[in-house]
PDB file of C-alpha atoms in Angstrom:
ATOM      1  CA  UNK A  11      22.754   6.592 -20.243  1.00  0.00           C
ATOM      2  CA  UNK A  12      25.144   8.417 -17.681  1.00  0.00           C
ATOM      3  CA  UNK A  13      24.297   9.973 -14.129  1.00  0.00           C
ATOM      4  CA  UNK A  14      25.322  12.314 -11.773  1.00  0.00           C
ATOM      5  CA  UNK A  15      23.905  13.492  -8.733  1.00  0.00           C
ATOM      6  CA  UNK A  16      24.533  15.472  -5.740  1.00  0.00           C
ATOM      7  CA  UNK A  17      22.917  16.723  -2.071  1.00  0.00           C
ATOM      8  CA  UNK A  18      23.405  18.773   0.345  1.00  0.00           C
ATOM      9  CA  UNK A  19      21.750  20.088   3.938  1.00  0.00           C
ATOM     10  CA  UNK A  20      20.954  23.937   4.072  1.00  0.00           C
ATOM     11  CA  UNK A  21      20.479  26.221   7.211  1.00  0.00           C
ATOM     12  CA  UNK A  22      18.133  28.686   5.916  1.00  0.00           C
ATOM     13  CA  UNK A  23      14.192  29.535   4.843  1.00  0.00           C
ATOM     14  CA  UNK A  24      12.384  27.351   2.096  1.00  0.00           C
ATOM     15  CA  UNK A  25      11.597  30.833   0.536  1.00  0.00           C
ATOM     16  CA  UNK A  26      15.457  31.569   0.905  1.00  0.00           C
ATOM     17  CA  UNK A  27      16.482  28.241  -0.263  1.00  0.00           C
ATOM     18  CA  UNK A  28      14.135  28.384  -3.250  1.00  0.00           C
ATOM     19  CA  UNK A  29      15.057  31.737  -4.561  1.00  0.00           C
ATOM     20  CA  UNK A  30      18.737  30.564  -5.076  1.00  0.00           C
ATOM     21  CA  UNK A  31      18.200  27.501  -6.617  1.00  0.00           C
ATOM     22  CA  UNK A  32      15.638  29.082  -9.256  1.00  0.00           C
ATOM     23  CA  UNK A  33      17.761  32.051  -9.747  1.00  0.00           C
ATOM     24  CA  UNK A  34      21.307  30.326 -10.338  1.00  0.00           C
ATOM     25  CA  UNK A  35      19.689  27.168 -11.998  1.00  0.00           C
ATOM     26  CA  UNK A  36      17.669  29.026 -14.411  1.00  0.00           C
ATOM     27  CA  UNK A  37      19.465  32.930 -14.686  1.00  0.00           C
ATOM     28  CA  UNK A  38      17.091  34.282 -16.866  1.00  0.00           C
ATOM     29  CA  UNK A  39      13.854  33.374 -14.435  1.00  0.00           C
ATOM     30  CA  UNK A  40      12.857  36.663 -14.233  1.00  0.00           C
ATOM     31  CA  UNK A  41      12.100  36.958 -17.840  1.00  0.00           C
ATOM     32  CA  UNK A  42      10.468  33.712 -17.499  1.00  0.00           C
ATOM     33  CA  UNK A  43      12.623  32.489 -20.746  1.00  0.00           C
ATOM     34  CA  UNK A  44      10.966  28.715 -21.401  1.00  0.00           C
ATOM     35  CA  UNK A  45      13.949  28.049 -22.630  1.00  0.00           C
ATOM     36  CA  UNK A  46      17.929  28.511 -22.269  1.00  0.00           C
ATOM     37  CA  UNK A  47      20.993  28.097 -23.864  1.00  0.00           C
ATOM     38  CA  UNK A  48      24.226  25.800 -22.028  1.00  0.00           C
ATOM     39  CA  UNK A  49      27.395  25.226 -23.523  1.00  0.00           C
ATOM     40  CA  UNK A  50      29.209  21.972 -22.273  1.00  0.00           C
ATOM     41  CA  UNK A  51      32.341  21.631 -23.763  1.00  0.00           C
ATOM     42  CA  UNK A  52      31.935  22.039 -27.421  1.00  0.00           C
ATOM     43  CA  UNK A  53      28.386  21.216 -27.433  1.00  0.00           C
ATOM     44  CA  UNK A  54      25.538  23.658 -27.689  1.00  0.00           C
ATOM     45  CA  UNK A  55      22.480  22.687 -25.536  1.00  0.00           C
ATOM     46  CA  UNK A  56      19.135  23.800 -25.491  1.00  0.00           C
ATOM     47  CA  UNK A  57      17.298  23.990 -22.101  1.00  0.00           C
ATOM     48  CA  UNK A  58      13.487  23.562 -21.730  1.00  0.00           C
ATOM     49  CA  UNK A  59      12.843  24.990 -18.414  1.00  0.00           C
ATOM     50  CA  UNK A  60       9.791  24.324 -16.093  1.00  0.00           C
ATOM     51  CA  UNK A  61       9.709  25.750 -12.401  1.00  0.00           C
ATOM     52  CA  UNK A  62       7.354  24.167  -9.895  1.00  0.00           C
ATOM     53  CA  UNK A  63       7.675  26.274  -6.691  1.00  0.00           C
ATOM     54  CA  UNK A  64       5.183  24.014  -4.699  1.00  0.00           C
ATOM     55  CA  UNK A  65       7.088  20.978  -5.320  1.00  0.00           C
ATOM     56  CA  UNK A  66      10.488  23.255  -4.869  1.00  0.00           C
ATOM     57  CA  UNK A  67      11.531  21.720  -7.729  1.00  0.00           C
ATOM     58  CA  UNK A  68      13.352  23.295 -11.447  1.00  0.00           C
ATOM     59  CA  UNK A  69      13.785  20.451 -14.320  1.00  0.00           C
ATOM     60  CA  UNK A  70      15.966  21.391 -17.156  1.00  0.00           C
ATOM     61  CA  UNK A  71      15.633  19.003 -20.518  1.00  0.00           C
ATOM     62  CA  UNK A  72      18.815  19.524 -22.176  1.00  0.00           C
ATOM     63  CA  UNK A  73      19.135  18.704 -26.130  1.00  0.00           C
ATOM     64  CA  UNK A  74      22.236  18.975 -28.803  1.00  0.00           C
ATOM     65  CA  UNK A  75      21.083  17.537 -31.637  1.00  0.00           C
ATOM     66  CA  UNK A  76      21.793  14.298 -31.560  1.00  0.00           C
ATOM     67  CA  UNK A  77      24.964  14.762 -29.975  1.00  0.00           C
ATOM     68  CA  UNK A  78      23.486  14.918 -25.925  1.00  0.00           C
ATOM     69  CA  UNK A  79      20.393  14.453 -24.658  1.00  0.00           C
ATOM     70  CA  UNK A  80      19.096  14.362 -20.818  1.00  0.00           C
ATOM     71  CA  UNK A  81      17.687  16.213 -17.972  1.00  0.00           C
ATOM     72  CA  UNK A  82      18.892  18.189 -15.079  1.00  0.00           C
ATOM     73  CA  UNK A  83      16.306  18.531 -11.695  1.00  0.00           C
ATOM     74  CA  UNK A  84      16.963  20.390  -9.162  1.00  0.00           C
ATOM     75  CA  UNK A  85      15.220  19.998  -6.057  1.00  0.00           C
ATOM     76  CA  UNK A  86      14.314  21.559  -2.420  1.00  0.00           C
ATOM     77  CA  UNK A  87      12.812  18.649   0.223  1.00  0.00           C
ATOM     78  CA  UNK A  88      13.444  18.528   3.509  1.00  0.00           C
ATOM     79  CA  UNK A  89      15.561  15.496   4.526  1.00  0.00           C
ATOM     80  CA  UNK A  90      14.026  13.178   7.262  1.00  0.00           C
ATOM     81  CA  UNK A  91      16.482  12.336   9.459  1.00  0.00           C
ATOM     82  CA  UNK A  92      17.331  16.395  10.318  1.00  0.00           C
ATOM     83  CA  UNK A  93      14.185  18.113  10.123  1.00  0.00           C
ATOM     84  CA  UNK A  94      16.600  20.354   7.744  1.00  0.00           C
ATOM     85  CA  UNK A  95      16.207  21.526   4.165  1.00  0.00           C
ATOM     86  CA  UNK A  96      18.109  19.308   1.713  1.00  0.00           C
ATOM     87  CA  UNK A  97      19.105  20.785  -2.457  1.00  0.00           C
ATOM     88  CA  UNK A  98      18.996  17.934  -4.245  1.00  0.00           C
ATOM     89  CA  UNK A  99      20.616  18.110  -8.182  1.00  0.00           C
ATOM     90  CA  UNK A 100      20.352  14.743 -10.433  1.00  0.00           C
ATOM     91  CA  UNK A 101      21.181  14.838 -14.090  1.00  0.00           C
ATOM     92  CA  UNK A 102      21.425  12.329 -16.343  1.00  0.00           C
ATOM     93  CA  UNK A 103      22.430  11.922 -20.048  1.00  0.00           C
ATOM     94  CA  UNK A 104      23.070  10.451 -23.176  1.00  0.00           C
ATOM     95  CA  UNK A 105      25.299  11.356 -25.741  1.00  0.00           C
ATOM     96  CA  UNK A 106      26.066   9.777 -29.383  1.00  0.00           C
ATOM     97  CA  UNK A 107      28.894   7.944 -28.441  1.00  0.00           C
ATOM     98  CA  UNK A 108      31.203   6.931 -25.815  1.00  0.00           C
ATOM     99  CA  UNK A 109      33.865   8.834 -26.025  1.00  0.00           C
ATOM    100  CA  UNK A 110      31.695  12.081 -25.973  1.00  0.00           C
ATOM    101  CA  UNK A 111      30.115  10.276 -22.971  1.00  0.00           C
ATOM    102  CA  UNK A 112      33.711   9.760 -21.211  1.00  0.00           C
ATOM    103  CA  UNK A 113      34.626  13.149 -21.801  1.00  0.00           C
ATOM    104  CA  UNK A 114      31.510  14.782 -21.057  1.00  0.00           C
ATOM    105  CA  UNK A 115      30.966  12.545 -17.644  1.00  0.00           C
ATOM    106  CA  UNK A 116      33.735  14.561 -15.361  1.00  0.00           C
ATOM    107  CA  UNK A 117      32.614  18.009 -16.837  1.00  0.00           C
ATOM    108  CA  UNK A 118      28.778  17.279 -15.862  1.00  0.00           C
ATOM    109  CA  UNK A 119      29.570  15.922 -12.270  1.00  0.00           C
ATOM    110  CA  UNK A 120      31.193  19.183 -11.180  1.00  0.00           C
ATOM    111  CA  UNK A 121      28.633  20.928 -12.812  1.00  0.00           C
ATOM    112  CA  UNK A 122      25.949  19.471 -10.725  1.00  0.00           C
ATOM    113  CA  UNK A 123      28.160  19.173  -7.668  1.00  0.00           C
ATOM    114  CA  UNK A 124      29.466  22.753  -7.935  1.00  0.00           C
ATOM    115  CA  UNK A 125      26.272  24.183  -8.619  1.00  0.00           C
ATOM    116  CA  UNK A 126      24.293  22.555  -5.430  1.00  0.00           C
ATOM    117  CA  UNK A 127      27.291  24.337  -3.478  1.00  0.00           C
ATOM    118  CA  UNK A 128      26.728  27.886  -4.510  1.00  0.00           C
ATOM    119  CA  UNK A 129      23.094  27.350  -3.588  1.00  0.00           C
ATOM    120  CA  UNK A 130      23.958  26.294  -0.765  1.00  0.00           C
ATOM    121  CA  UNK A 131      26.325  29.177  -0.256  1.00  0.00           C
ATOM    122  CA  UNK A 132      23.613  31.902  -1.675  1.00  0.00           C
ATOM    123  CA  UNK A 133      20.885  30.272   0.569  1.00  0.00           C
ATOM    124  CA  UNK A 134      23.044  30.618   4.436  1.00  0.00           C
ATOM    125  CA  UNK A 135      24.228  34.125   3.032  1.00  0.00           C
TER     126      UNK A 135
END
C-alpha cells in the first residue's frame, strides 16, 4: 500500500472553495456521472465518485483490474491554527506489483499535489 498526500491554505469562500474542488476533481459533476474514467500511465481506472458537500468532501475509489486499486479524497476543512480554509487531497494505492508501484508512485504524487494547486488557483481567482 502506497500514499500520497497534499494541503494547502485558500483565501476565498467555502462555496468558492467547494465549487473548484468538485468541478476539477470530478469534471463531469454536472451530469452527476457515479462514475469516471482516469488513465494513469498505461492503466485504465475506473472512478466511483461520491460528493458530500456538507462534509466538503469528494472520495474517488479508483480500480484497474487487478492491476491498481485505492482511493483518492479530496477535502475542504478549515485549518485551526489560521481560521483559514485548508484543500486537503490524500490518495492511496495498491498495485499488483512493485515495480508498477515504483513507477506509478512519482506519477500519483504530482497528480495529487498538482491538482490541490489548481484548486487553489480556481478558488482565489
Amino acid at each position: 500500500m502506497a500514499y500520497a498526500s497534499f494541503r494547502c491554505l485558500v483565501d476565498a469562500s467555502y462555496q468558492k472553495v467547494w465549487q473548484s474542488v468538485s468541478r476539477i476533481a470530478v469534471p463531469q459533476v454536472g451530469a452527476q456521472a457515479p462514475q469516471q474514467q482516469l488513465k494513469i500511465d498505461h492503466l485504465e481506472l475506473q472512478e466511483t465518485i461520491s460528493l458530500d458537500p456538507q462534509k466538503g468532501e469528494v472520495t474517488l475509489r479508483l480500480e484497474g483490474g487487478q492491476a491498481l486499486k485505492g482511493e483518492r479524497r479530496f477535502a475542504v476543512r478549515e485549518d485551526r491554527c489560521s481560521s483559514r480554509l485548508m484543500i486537503e487531497c490524500s490518495l492511496s494505492w495498491q498495485a499488483a506489483d512493485q515495480d508498477t508501484d515504483l513507477r506509478l508512485h512519482s506519477v500519483l504524487d504530482r497528480l495529487v499535489r498538482d491538482l490541490v494547486l489548481e484548486m487553489k488557483k480556481a478558488s482565489e481567482s
